[in-house]
Coordinates of N, CA and C and ligand atoms in Angstrom, one line a residue:
X1149 N -26.7 7.2 11.3 CA -25.7 6.4 12.3 C -25.7 6.0 13.7
X1150 N -26.0 4.8 14.4 CA -26.3 4.1 15.4 C -25.0 3.7 15.9
X1151 N -25.3 4.6 17.4 CA -23.7 4.0 18.5 C -24.0 2.7 19.3
X1152 N -23.2 3.1 20.0 CA -22.3 1.6 20.7 C -22.4 1.9 21.9
X1153 N -22.6 1.5 23.3 CA -22.2 2.5 24.5 C -20.4 2.6 24.4
X1154 N -20.0 3.4 25.0 CA -19.2 4.1 25.0 C -17.6 3.1 26.1
X1155 N -16.9 2.9 25.3 CA -16.2 2.0 25.3 C -15.0 2.4 26.9
X1156 N -15.0 3.4 27.1 CA -14.4 3.7 28.3 C -14.9 4.9 28.9
X1157 N -14.3 5.3 30.3 CA -14.9 6.2 31.0 C -14.8 7.4 30.7
X1158 N -13.6 7.8 29.6 CA -12.8 8.9 29.1 C -13.6 9.3 28.9
X1159 N -14.0 8.4 27.4 CA -15.1 9.1 26.5 C -15.7 9.1 26.8
X1160 N -16.8 8.6 28.2 CA -17.8 8.7 28.3 C -17.4 9.8 29.2
X1161 N -16.4 10.2 30.0 CA -16.6 12.1 30.3 C -16.7 13.4 28.8
X1162 N -16.0 12.6 28.5 CA -16.4 13.9 27.9 C -16.7 14.3 26.9
X1163 N -17.5 13.1 26.6 CA -18.8 13.3 26.5 C -20.5 13.5 27.2
X1164 N -20.2 13.6 27.8 CA -20.4 14.0 29.0 C -20.4 15.8 29.1
X1165 N -19.1 16.2 29.4 CA -18.6 17.5 29.6 C -19.4 18.3 28.3
X1166 N -19.5 17.6 27.4 CA -19.8 18.6 26.2 C -21.3 18.5 25.6
X1167 N -22.3 18.1 26.5 CA -23.3 18.0 25.8 C -24.3 18.6 26.5
X1168 N -24.1 19.9 26.8 CA -25.2 21.1 26.9 C -24.6 21.9 26.0
X1169 N -23.5 21.3 24.9 CA -23.7 22.0 23.3 C -23.9 21.2 22.1
X1170 N -24.7 19.7 22.8 CA -25.2 19.4 21.8 C -26.4 19.4 21.6
X1171 N -26.9 19.8 20.3 CA -28.4 19.9 19.8 C -28.9 18.7 18.6
X1172 N -27.8 18.4 18.1 CA -28.2 17.3 17.3 C -28.8 15.6 18.1
X1173 N -29.9 15.5 17.2 CA -31.3 14.7 18.0 C -30.1 13.2 18.3
X1174 N -29.2 12.8 17.0 CA -28.7 12.1 17.2 C -28.2 11.6 18.4
X1175 N -26.9 12.4 18.6 CA -26.0 12.7 19.5 C -26.3 12.8 20.9
X1176 N -27.4 14.1 21.0 CA -28.6 13.9 22.1 C -29.1 11.8 22.8
X1177 N -29.3 11.4 22.1 CA -29.6 10.2 22.4 C -28.1 9.2 22.6
X1178 N -27.3 9.7 22.4 CA -26.0 9.2 21.9 C -25.2 9.4 23.9
X1179 N -26.0 10.6 24.1 CA -25.6 11.3 25.8 C -26.3 9.9 26.2
X1180 N -27.8 10.1 26.2 CA -28.5 9.1 26.7 C -27.6 7.5 26.8
X1181 N -27.3 7.0 25.7 CA -26.3 6.0 26.3 C -25.2 6.1 26.9
X1182 N -24.5 7.5 26.5 CA -23.4 7.1 27.0 C -23.4 7.4 28.8
X1183 N -24.6 7.3 28.8 CA -25.0 7.3 30.4 C -24.9 6.2 31.1
X1184 N -25.5 5.4 30.5 CA -25.2 3.5 30.8 C -23.9 2.9 31.3
X1185 N -24.1 1.9 32.1 CA -22.5 2.0 31.9 C -21.7 1.3 30.6
X1186 N -20.2 1.8 30.9 CA -20.1 1.2 29.4 C -19.1 0.0 29.6
X1187 N -19.7 -1.0 28.5 CA -19.5 -2.0 28.4 C -17.8 -2.4 29.1
X1188 N -16.8 -2.4 28.1 CA -15.9 -2.6 27.8 C -15.3 -3.6 27.7
X1189 N -16.3 -4.0 27.2 CA -15.9 -5.5 26.1 C -16.1 -5.2 24.9
X1190 N -17.0 -3.8 24.5 CA -17.2 -3.6 22.7 C -16.5 -4.8 22.1
X1191 N -16.5 -5.4 20.5 CA -16.0 -6.7 19.6 C -14.9 -5.9 19.0
X1192 N -15.0 -4.5 18.8 CA -14.1 -3.4 18.1 C -12.6 -3.2 19.5
X1193 N -13.2 -2.8 20.6 CA -12.1 -3.1 22.0 C -10.8 -3.9 21.3
X1194 N -9.8 -3.3 20.4 CA -9.5 -3.8 19.7 C -7.9 -3.5 19.8
X1195 N -6.7 -4.0 19.9 CA -5.4 -3.3 19.7 C -5.6 -2.2 17.7
X1196 N -5.4 -1.3 17.0 CA -4.9 -0.2 16.2 C -3.9 -1.8 14.9
X1197 N -3.3 -2.6 16.1 CA -2.3 -3.4 15.2 C -3.3 -4.7 14.5
X1198 N -4.1 -5.2 15.4 CA -4.6 -5.9 15.0 C -5.8 -5.7 14.0
X1199 N -6.7 -4.0 14.2 CA -7.4 -3.7 13.3 C -6.8 -3.5 11.8
X1200 N -5.8 -3.2 11.6 CA -4.5 -3.7 10.3 C -5.2 -4.6 10.2
X1201 N -4.2 -5.3 11.1 CA -4.2 -7.1 10.2 C -5.1 -7.5 9.6
X1202 N -6.9 -7.2 10.2 CA -7.8 -7.8 9.5 C -7.7 -7.1 8.6
X1203 N -7.5 -5.9 8.4 CA -8.2 -5.0 7.0 C -6.8 -5.8 5.9
X1204 N -5.4 -5.9 6.5 CA -4.9 -6.2 5.1 C -4.5 -7.8 5.0
X1205 N -5.2 -8.4 6.0 CA -5.4 -9.7 5.2 C -6.4 -10.2 4.8
X1206 N -7.7 -9.1 4.9 CA -9.3 -8.6 4.2 C -8.3 -8.4 2.4
X1207 N -7.7 -7.5 2.2 CA -7.4 -6.8 1.2 C -6.5 -8.4 0.4
X1208 N -5.7 -8.7 1.1 CA -5.3 -10.5 0.1 C -6.3 -11.1 -0.1
X1209 N -6.7 -11.4 0.7 CA -7.8 -11.9 -0.1 C -9.0 -11.3 -1.2
X1210 N -8.8 -10.6 -0.6 CA -9.6 -9.8 -2.3 C -8.7 -9.7 -3.3
X1211 N -7.7 -9.3 -3.5 CA -6.6 -9.2 -4.8 C -6.6 -10.9 -5.2
X1212 N -6.6 -11.6 -4.5 CA -6.6 -13.3 -4.1 C -7.8 -13.8 -5.3
X1213 N -9.1 -13.1 -4.9 CA -10.2 -13.5 -5.5 C -10.3 -14.3 -4.9
X1214 N -10.0 -14.6 -3.2 CA -10.8 -15.8 -2.4 C -11.3 -15.0 -1.3
X1215 N -12.6 -14.0 -1.1 CA -13.4 -13.7 -0.4 C -13.5 -14.7 0.3
X1216 N -14.5 -14.0 1.4 CA -14.5 -14.9 2.7 C -16.8 -15.3 2.2
X1217 N -16.6 -16.7 2.4 CA -17.9 -16.5 2.2 C -19.2 -15.4 3.3
X1218 N -19.9 -14.5 3.0 CA -20.4 -13.7 4.0 C -21.9 -14.4 3.9
X1219 N -22.4 -14.1 4.9 CA -23.9 -14.2 4.5 C -24.2 -12.8 5.5
X1220 N -24.4 -11.6 4.6 CA -25.0 -10.5 5.6 C -26.0 -10.4 6.5
X1221 N -26.7 -10.7 6.1 CA -28.2 -11.3 7.1 C -28.2 -11.7 8.5
X1222 N -26.8 -12.2 8.7 CA -26.1 -12.8 9.6 C -26.0 -11.4 10.5
X1223 N -26.5 -11.5 11.8 CA -26.2 -10.1 12.9 C -26.8 -9.1 12.5
X1224 N -28.0 -9.2 11.2 CA -28.8 -8.0 10.7 C -29.5 -7.0 12.3
X1225 N -29.9 -8.3 12.9 CA -31.0 -7.5 13.8 C -29.6 -7.4 14.8
X1226 N -29.0 -7.7 15.0 CA -28.0 -7.0 16.4 C -27.3 -5.2 16.3
X1227 N -27.1 -5.8 14.5 CA -26.7 -4.4 14.0 C -27.8 -3.3 14.5
X1228 N -29.2 -3.4 14.7 CA -30.4 -2.2 14.2 C -29.8 -1.3 16.0
X1229 N -29.2 -1.7 16.8 CA -29.0 -1.2 18.0 C -27.5 -0.7 18.4
X1230 N -26.8 -1.5 17.5 CA -25.2 -0.6 17.6 C -24.2 -1.0 16.7
X1231 N -23.1 -1.1 16.7 CA -22.2 -0.9 15.5 C -20.7 -0.5 16.2
X1232 N -20.1 -1.9 15.3 CA -18.7 -1.7 16.6 C -17.6 -1.8 15.3
X1233 N -17.4 -0.8 14.3 CA -16.4 -0.8 13.7 C -14.9 -0.9 13.6
X1234 N -14.4 -1.7 13.0 CA -13.2 -1.7 13.7 C -11.5 -0.6 12.9
X1235 N -12.3 -0.2 11.7 CA -11.1 0.6 11.3 C -13.0 2.0 10.6
X1236 N -12.1 3.2 10.5 CA -12.5 4.2 9.8 C -11.9 4.2 8.4
X1237 N -12.0 4.6 6.8 CA -11.1 4.6 5.6 C -11.9 6.0 5.2
X1238 N -11.1 6.6 5.2 CA -11.3 8.1 4.6 C -10.7 7.7 2.6
X1239 N -11.5 7.4 1.9 CA -11.7 6.9 0.8 C -11.9 7.8 -0.2
X1240 N -11.9 7.8 -1.5 CA -12.5 8.5 -3.0 C -13.3 8.2 -3.0
X1241 N -13.7 9.0 -3.8 CA -15.7 8.2 -4.2 C -15.6 7.7 -5.1
X1242 N -14.5 7.3 -5.6 CA -14.4 6.7 -7.3 C -14.4 5.5 -6.8
X1243 N -15.8 5.2 -8.3 CA -16.7 3.9 -8.0 C -16.2 2.3 -7.8
X1244 N -14.4 2.8 -8.1 CA -13.8 1.2 -8.6 C -13.4 1.0 -7.7
X1245 N -13.3 1.9 -6.4 CA -12.7 1.6 -4.8 C -13.5 1.4 -4.1
X1246 N -14.1 0.0 -4.0 CA -14.9 -0.1 -2.6 C -14.6 -0.6 -1.4
X1247 N -14.3 0.4 -0.5 CA -13.4 -0.2 1.0 C -13.7 -1.5 1.0
X1248 N -15.8 -2.0 1.4 CA -15.2 -3.1 2.1 C -15.2 -4.0 1.3
X1249 N -15.1 -3.8 -0.2 CA -14.9 -4.8 -1.0 C -13.6 -5.5 -1.2
X1250 N -13.0 -4.2 -0.4 CA -11.3 -4.1 -1.2 C -10.5 -5.0 0.4
X1251 N -11.5 -4.6 1.3 CA -11.1 -5.2 2.9 C -11.3 -6.5 2.9
X1252 N -12.6 -6.7 1.4 CA -13.6 -8.0 1.9 C -14.2 -7.6 4.0
X1253 N -14.8 -6.9 4.0 CA -15.0 -6.8 5.0 C -16.6 -7.2 5.6
X1254 N -17.2 -6.6 6.4 CA -19.1 -6.5 6.4 C -19.2 -5.6 6.2
X1255 N -21.2 -6.0 6.6 CA -21.7 -4.5 7.3 C -21.1 -4.7 8.6
X1256 N -20.9 -3.0 9.0 CA -20.4 -3.0 10.6 C -19.5 -2.6 10.4
X1257 N -18.9 -3.8 9.8 CA -17.3 -3.7 10.1 C -16.2 -2.4 9.9
X1258 N -16.5 -1.0 8.9 CA -16.2 -0.5 8.8 C -16.9 1.1 8.6
X1259 N -16.1 1.7 8.7 CA -16.7 3.5 8.6 C -15.9 4.2 8.2
X1260 N -17.2 4.1 6.6 CA -16.1 4.7 5.7 C -17.0 6.4 5.6
X1261 N -15.7 7.3 5.4 CA -16.2 8.3 4.6 C -15.6 8.8 3.9
X1262 N -16.1 8.9 2.5 CA -15.8 9.0 1.1 C -15.8 10.8 0.3
X1263 N -14.6 11.1 -0.4 CA -15.2 12.5 -0.9 C -13.7 11.9 -2.5
X1264 N -14.2 13.1 -3.1 CA -13.1 12.5 -4.8 C -11.8 13.2 -3.4
X1265 N -11.2 12.1 -4.1 CA -9.3 12.9 -4.4 C -9.0 12.4 -2.2
X1266 N -9.6 12.1 -1.3 CA -10.2 11.4 -0.2 C -8.8 12.2 0.4
X1267 N -9.4 13.6 1.1 CA -9.0 14.9 1.8 C -9.3 14.6 2.8
X1268 N -9.4 15.5 3.9 CA -10.0 15.4 4.9 C -9.8 17.4 5.4
X1269 N -10.9 17.0 5.2 CA -12.1 18.5 5.8 C -12.7 18.8 6.9
X1270 N -13.3 19.6 7.0 CA -14.1 19.6 8.8 C -14.8 19.0 8.6
X1271 N -15.2 18.6 7.3 CA -17.0 17.7 7.6 C -16.5 16.5 7.8
X1272 N -15.4 15.6 6.5 CA -14.9 14.2 7.1 C -14.0 14.2 8.8
X1273 N -13.6 15.7 8.8 CA -12.9 15.4 10.2 C -13.9 14.9 11.3
X1274 N -15.4 15.6 11.2 CA -16.7 15.3 11.8 C -17.0 14.6 12.4
X1275 N -17.3 13.4 10.8 CA -17.5 11.9 11.0 C -16.3 11.3 11.3
X1276 N -15.0 11.5 11.0 CA -14.4 10.5 11.8 C -14.1 11.2 13.4
X1277 N -14.2 12.0 13.2 CA -14.6 12.7 15.2 C -15.6 11.2 15.7
X1278 N -17.1 11.3 15.0 CA -17.9 10.4 15.4 C -17.2 9.3 15.9
X1279 N -16.8 8.6 14.9 CA -16.1 7.1 14.5 C -15.1 7.3 16.0
X1280 N -14.4 7.7 16.2 CA -13.4 7.5 17.1 C -13.6 7.8 18.3
X1281 N -14.5 8.7 18.2 CA -15.5 9.0 20.3 C -16.4 8.2 20.2
X1282 N -17.7 8.4 19.7 CA -18.5 7.5 20.1 C -18.8 6.2 19.7
X1283 N -17.8 5.8 18.8 CA -18.0 4.4 18.2 C -16.8 4.0 18.3
X1284 N -15.7 4.5 18.9 CA -14.4 3.3 19.3 C -13.6 3.1 18.3
X1285 N -13.7 3.3 17.6 CA -12.4 3.0 15.9 C -11.5 3.1 16.6
X1286 N -10.2 2.3 16.2 CA -8.7 2.0 17.3 C -7.8 2.1 15.9
X1287 N -8.1 2.4 14.2 CA -7.7 3.0 13.0 C -8.1 3.5 12.3
X1288 N -7.7 4.4 11.5 CA -8.2 5.2 10.5 C -7.1 5.4 9.7
X1289 N -8.0 4.7 8.5 CA -6.8 4.7 7.2 C -7.1 5.9 5.8
X1290 N -6.0 6.4 5.6 CA -6.8 7.4 4.4 C -6.3 6.9 3.2
X1291 N -7.1 6.0 2.4 CA -6.6 5.1 1.2 C -6.7 5.4 -0.2
X1292 N -5.4 6.2 -0.9 CA -5.3 6.8 -1.7 C -5.8 5.6 -3.1
X1293 N -5.4 6.0 -3.8 CA -5.4 4.9 -5.2 C -5.0 5.5 -6.2
X1294 N -4.7 4.6 -7.1 CA -3.9 4.9 -9.2 C -4.7 5.4 -9.8
X1295 N -4.7 5.9 -10.4 CA -5.1 6.7 -11.4 C -6.7 7.5 -10.8
X1296 N -6.4 8.2 -10.0 CA -7.5 9.4 -9.6 C -7.6 10.0 -10.3
X1297 N -9.0 10.2 -10.4 CA -9.3 11.3 -11.6 C -9.3 12.5 -10.8
X1298 N -9.8 12.8 -8.5 CA -9.8 14.0 -8.7 C -7.6 14.5 -8.8
X1299 N -7.2 14.0 -8.3 CA -5.8 14.1 -9.0 C -5.0 14.5 -10.0
X1300 N -5.3 13.6 -10.8 CA -5.3 14.4 -11.9 C -5.5 15.2 -12.6
X1301 N -7.3 16.1 -12.6 CA -7.8 17.0 -12.7 C -7.6 18.1 -12.0
X1302 N -6.9 17.7 -10.6 CA -5.9 18.7 -10.1 C -4.7 19.0 -10.6
X1303 N -3.8 18.4 -11.1 CA -2.7 18.6 -11.7 C -2.9 19.1 -12.7
X1304 N -3.8 18.7 -13.9 CA -3.9 19.2 -14.9 C -4.6 21.0 -14.6
X1305 N -5.4 21.3 -14.0 CA -5.8 22.7 -13.7 C -4.4 23.6 -13.2
X1306 N -3.5 23.0 -12.6 CA -3.0 23.6 -12.2 C -1.5 23.3 -13.2
X1307 N -1.4 22.6 -13.5 CA 0.0 22.8 -15.0 C -1.1 23.8 -16.1
X1308 N -2.5 24.1 -16.6 CA -3.2 25.0 -17.2 C -3.3 25.7 -17.2
X1309 N -3.0 26.4 -15.5 CA -3.8 27.2 -15.1 C -5.6 27.3 -15.6
X1310 N -5.7 26.2 -15.6 CA -7.2 26.8 -15.8 C -8.3 26.7 -14.7
X1311 N -8.9 27.1 -15.0 CA -10.0 27.2 -13.3 C -11.2 26.4 -14.4
X1312 N -11.9 25.1 -13.2 CA -12.5 24.4 -13.8 C -14.3 24.3 -13.0
X1313 N -15.5 24.3 -13.2 CA -16.8 25.2 -13.8 C -17.3 24.0 -12.2
X1314 N -18.2 24.3 -11.9 CA -18.7 24.7 -10.5 C -18.6 24.7 -9.6
X1315 N -18.3 23.7 -9.0 CA -17.6 23.9 -7.7 C -16.1 23.3 -7.5
X1316 N -16.0 22.4 -8.0 CA -14.6 22.0 -8.4 C -13.7 22.8 -8.3
X1317 N -13.7 23.9 -8.6 CA -12.4 25.0 -7.9 C -12.3 23.9 -6.5
X1318 N -12.6 24.0 -5.4 CA -12.9 23.1 -4.0 C -12.1 21.8 -4.1
X1319 N -12.3 21.2 -5.0 CA -11.3 20.3 -5.0 C -9.7 20.4 -5.6
X1320 N -9.5 21.5 -6.3 CA -8.6 22.2 -6.3 C -7.6 22.5 -5.7
X1321 N -8.1 22.9 -5.1 CA -8.3 23.9 -3.3 C -7.2 22.6 -2.7
X1322 N -8.4 22.1 -2.5 CA -7.9 21.1 -0.8 C -6.8 19.7 -2.1
X1323 N -6.5 20.1 -2.9 CA -5.2 19.1 -3.7 C -4.1 19.7 -3.9
X1324 N -4.0 20.7 -4.2 CA -3.1 21.7 -4.6 C -1.8 22.0 -3.7
X1325 N -2.2 21.4 -2.1 CA -0.7 21.3 -1.5 C 0.4 19.5 -2.4
X1326 N -0.7 18.8 -1.8 CA 0.1 17.3 -2.3 C 0.5 17.6 -3.8
X1327 N 0.1 17.9 -4.8 CA 0.7 18.3 -6.0 C 2.0 19.2 -5.7
X1328 N 2.0 20.6 -4.5 CA 3.4 20.9 -4.6 C 3.8 20.5 -4.3
X1329 N 3.7 19.4 -3.2 CA 5.3 18.4 -2.6 C 5.0 17.9 -3.9
X1330 N 4.3 16.9 -4.2 CA 4.9 16.4 -5.0 C 5.9 17.0 -6.4
X1331 N 5.8 18.1 -6.4 CA 6.6 19.0 -7.4 C 8.1 18.9 -6.9
X1332 N 7.8 18.9 -5.8 CA 9.8 19.2 -4.9 C 10.1 18.4 -4.9
X1333 N 9.5 17.2 -4.7 CA 10.2 16.1 -5.1 C 10.7 15.4 -6.6
X1334 N 11.1 13.7 -6.3 CA 12.2 13.7 -7.9 C 11.1 13.0 -8.3
X1335 N 9.8 12.4 -8.0 CA 9.1 11.5 -9.1 C 8.8 12.2 -9.8
X1336 N 9.3 10.9 -11.3 CA 9.1 10.8 -12.6 C 7.9 11.0 -12.8
X1337 N 6.8 10.4 -12.2 CA 5.0 11.1 -12.9 C 4.6 11.9 -11.7
X1338 N 4.0 12.9 -11.8 CA 3.4 13.1 -10.6 C 2.0 13.4 -9.9
X1339 N 1.4 12.7 -11.0 CA -0.2 12.4 -9.9 C 0.9 11.1 -9.2
X1340 N 1.2 10.3 -9.5 CA 1.5 9.3 -9.0 C 1.7 10.3 -7.3
X1341 N 2.8 11.1 -7.5 CA 3.3 11.3 -6.6 C 2.5 12.1 -5.5
X1342 N 1.7 12.5 -6.7 CA 0.2 13.7 -5.5 C -0.5 13.4 -5.0
X1343 N -0.3 11.7 -5.2 CA -1.5 10.7 -4.7 C -1.2 10.5 -3.7
X1344 N -0.1 9.9 -3.4 CA 1.4 9.2 -2.4 C 1.7 10.2 -1.2
X1345 N 1.4 12.0 -1.7 CA 2.2 13.0 -0.5 C 0.4 13.4 -0.2
X1346 N -0.8 13.1 -0.8 CA -2.3 13.1 -0.4 C -2.2 13.1 0.6
X1347 N -2.2 11.5 0.6 CA -2.1 10.4 1.3 C -1.3 11.0 2.7
X1348 N -0.1 11.0 2.7 CA 1.0 11.9 3.8 C -0.1 13.3 4.5
X1349 N 0.2 13.9 3.6 CA -0.6 15.2 4.5 C -1.7 14.8 5.0
X1350 N -2.6 13.8 4.8 CA -3.9 13.9 5.4 C -4.1 13.1 6.7
X1351 N -2.5 11.5 6.1 CA -2.8 11.0 8.3 C -2.6 12.4 8.6
X1352 N -0.9 12.6 8.1 CA -0.6 13.8 9.2 C -1.2 14.5 10.2
X1353 N -2.5 15.2 9.2 CA -3.8 15.8 9.9 C -4.0 15.6 10.5
X1354 N -4.7 14.0 10.5 CA -5.2 13.7 11.8 C -4.2 13.6 13.1
X1355 N -3.1 12.8 12.5 CA -2.7 12.7 13.7 C -2.1 13.5 14.8
X1356 N -2.5 15.0 14.5 CA -2.3 16.2 14.9 C -3.7 17.3 15.1
X1357 N -4.2 16.3 15.2 CA -5.6 17.1 15.0 C -6.4 17.4 16.8
X1358 N -6.6 18.4 16.5 CA -7.3 19.0 18.0 C -9.3 19.4 17.8
X1359 N -9.8 18.7 19.0 CA -9.4 18.0 20.4 C -9.4 16.7 20.2
X1360 N -9.8 16.1 19.5 CA -9.7 15.1 20.0 C -9.2 13.3 19.0
X1361 N -9.0 13.7 18.2 CA -8.0 12.6 17.6 C -6.8 12.3 17.6
X1362 N -5.7 13.7 18.0 CA -4.6 13.8 17.6 C -4.2 13.1 19.5
X1363 N -5.2 13.3 20.4 CA -4.9 12.7 22.0 C -4.7 11.4 22.1
X1364 N -5.9 10.8 21.2 CA -6.0 9.1 21.2 C -5.1 8.3 20.5
X1365 N -4.4 9.2 19.4 CA -3.1 8.7 18.7 C -1.9 8.7 19.6
X1366 N -2.1 9.5 20.2 CA -0.3 10.1 21.1 C -1.0 9.2 22.0
X1367 N -2.0 8.9 22.9 CA -1.7 7.8 23.8 C -1.4 6.4 23.3
X1368 N -1.8 6.5 22.0 CA -1.3 4.8 21.7 C -2.9 3.8 20.8
X1369 N -4.3 4.6 21.6 CA -5.1 3.6 21.3 C -5.9 3.7 20.0
X1370 N -5.7 5.1 18.9 CA -5.9 4.8 18.0 C -4.8 5.0 17.2
X1371 N -4.9 4.2 16.1 CA -3.1 4.5 15.2 C -4.0 5.2 13.7
X1372 N -3.3 6.1 13.0 CA -3.1 6.9 11.4 C -2.9 6.1 10.8
X1373 N -3.1 5.4 9.5 CA -2.5 4.5 8.4 C -2.1 5.6 7.3
X1374 N -1.8 4.7 6.7 CA -1.7 5.7 4.9 C -1.7 4.8 4.1
X1375 N -2.4 4.4 3.3 CA -2.1 3.6 1.7 C -2.7 3.5 0.7
X1376 N -2.5 3.0 -0.7 CA -2.6 3.4 -1.4 C -3.6 2.5 -2.1
X1377 N -4.5 2.0 -2.7 CA -5.1 0.8 -3.3 C -4.8 1.3 -5.4
X1378 N -4.1 0.1 -5.5 CA -3.6 -0.3 -7.2 C -4.8 -1.2 -7.6
X1379 N -5.6 -0.3 -8.9 CA -6.8 -0.5 -9.2 C -6.5 -1.7 -10.2
X1380 N -4.9 -1.9 -11.2 CA -4.8 -3.0 -11.5 C -4.5 -4.7 -10.3
X1381 N -4.4 -4.0 -9.4 CA -3.8 -5.3 -8.9 C -5.0 -6.3 -7.6
X1382 N -5.6 -4.7 -7.0 CA -6.5 -5.1 -6.1 C -5.6 -4.8 -4.7
X1383 N -4.3 -4.2 -4.7 CA -4.0 -4.5 -3.6 C -3.9 -2.7 -2.6
X1384 N -3.7 -3.1 -2.1 CA -3.5 -1.6 -1.0 C -1.6 -1.8 -0.5
X1385 N -1.2 -0.9 -0.8 CA 0.2 -0.7 -0.3 C 0.2 0.3 0.5
X1386 N 0.9 -0.1 2.4 CA 0.8 0.5 2.9 C 2.2 2.0 3.1
X1387 N 2.1 3.4 3.0 CA 2.9 3.8 3.2 C 4.0 4.0 4.3
Ligands
LIG2747 ZN1 -10.1 9.5 -6.5

């Protein structure tokens, strides 16, 4: 991960205040970068609604199979020293759901964290905090998808009361609350409902997360949204 100049004195001060406890070489470098004057006009200093609009327009192009012609070498040199992603995506590891393709965005546009079942644990949260605090991301989307294998496996494991091998029980543990929520509802398709509940639970977790992301959401500078990607159509539906 590489950084960008911090967009605001608030972010700069927050980072400098925590500098004494930062030991990672990468973040120390960002502290040094942060000490420079804030640029204030970073390309991703846009309202969250505009970022969302760009994503959904990109998804419409993708679903219609009319993606923008992209020259991926363009701006490659500029990206060496900085990145200005317009959104962070919490996506599933599923090979069929590639956020850059699904939203028709290029290198440097999206800050993507992926884990089977698209849930937020502390590691994912730390990455998102980096995206918001250091990179100035204005929008986070938790993106579930139809026919999710992780959700399906969790539903089955809970239903059959079986224990999956290896570390897979960790996945089940992370997704169990969503399945339980879905059971309470009146949805006919438990996997479909659990997928939706999982997105909602994790967007809500981010909205109230402390100490970094929640306050940005409250101030309106960062927006958290949930969406579900339809494997059959390629379309993302916002929840
Ligand atoms: Zn999945």
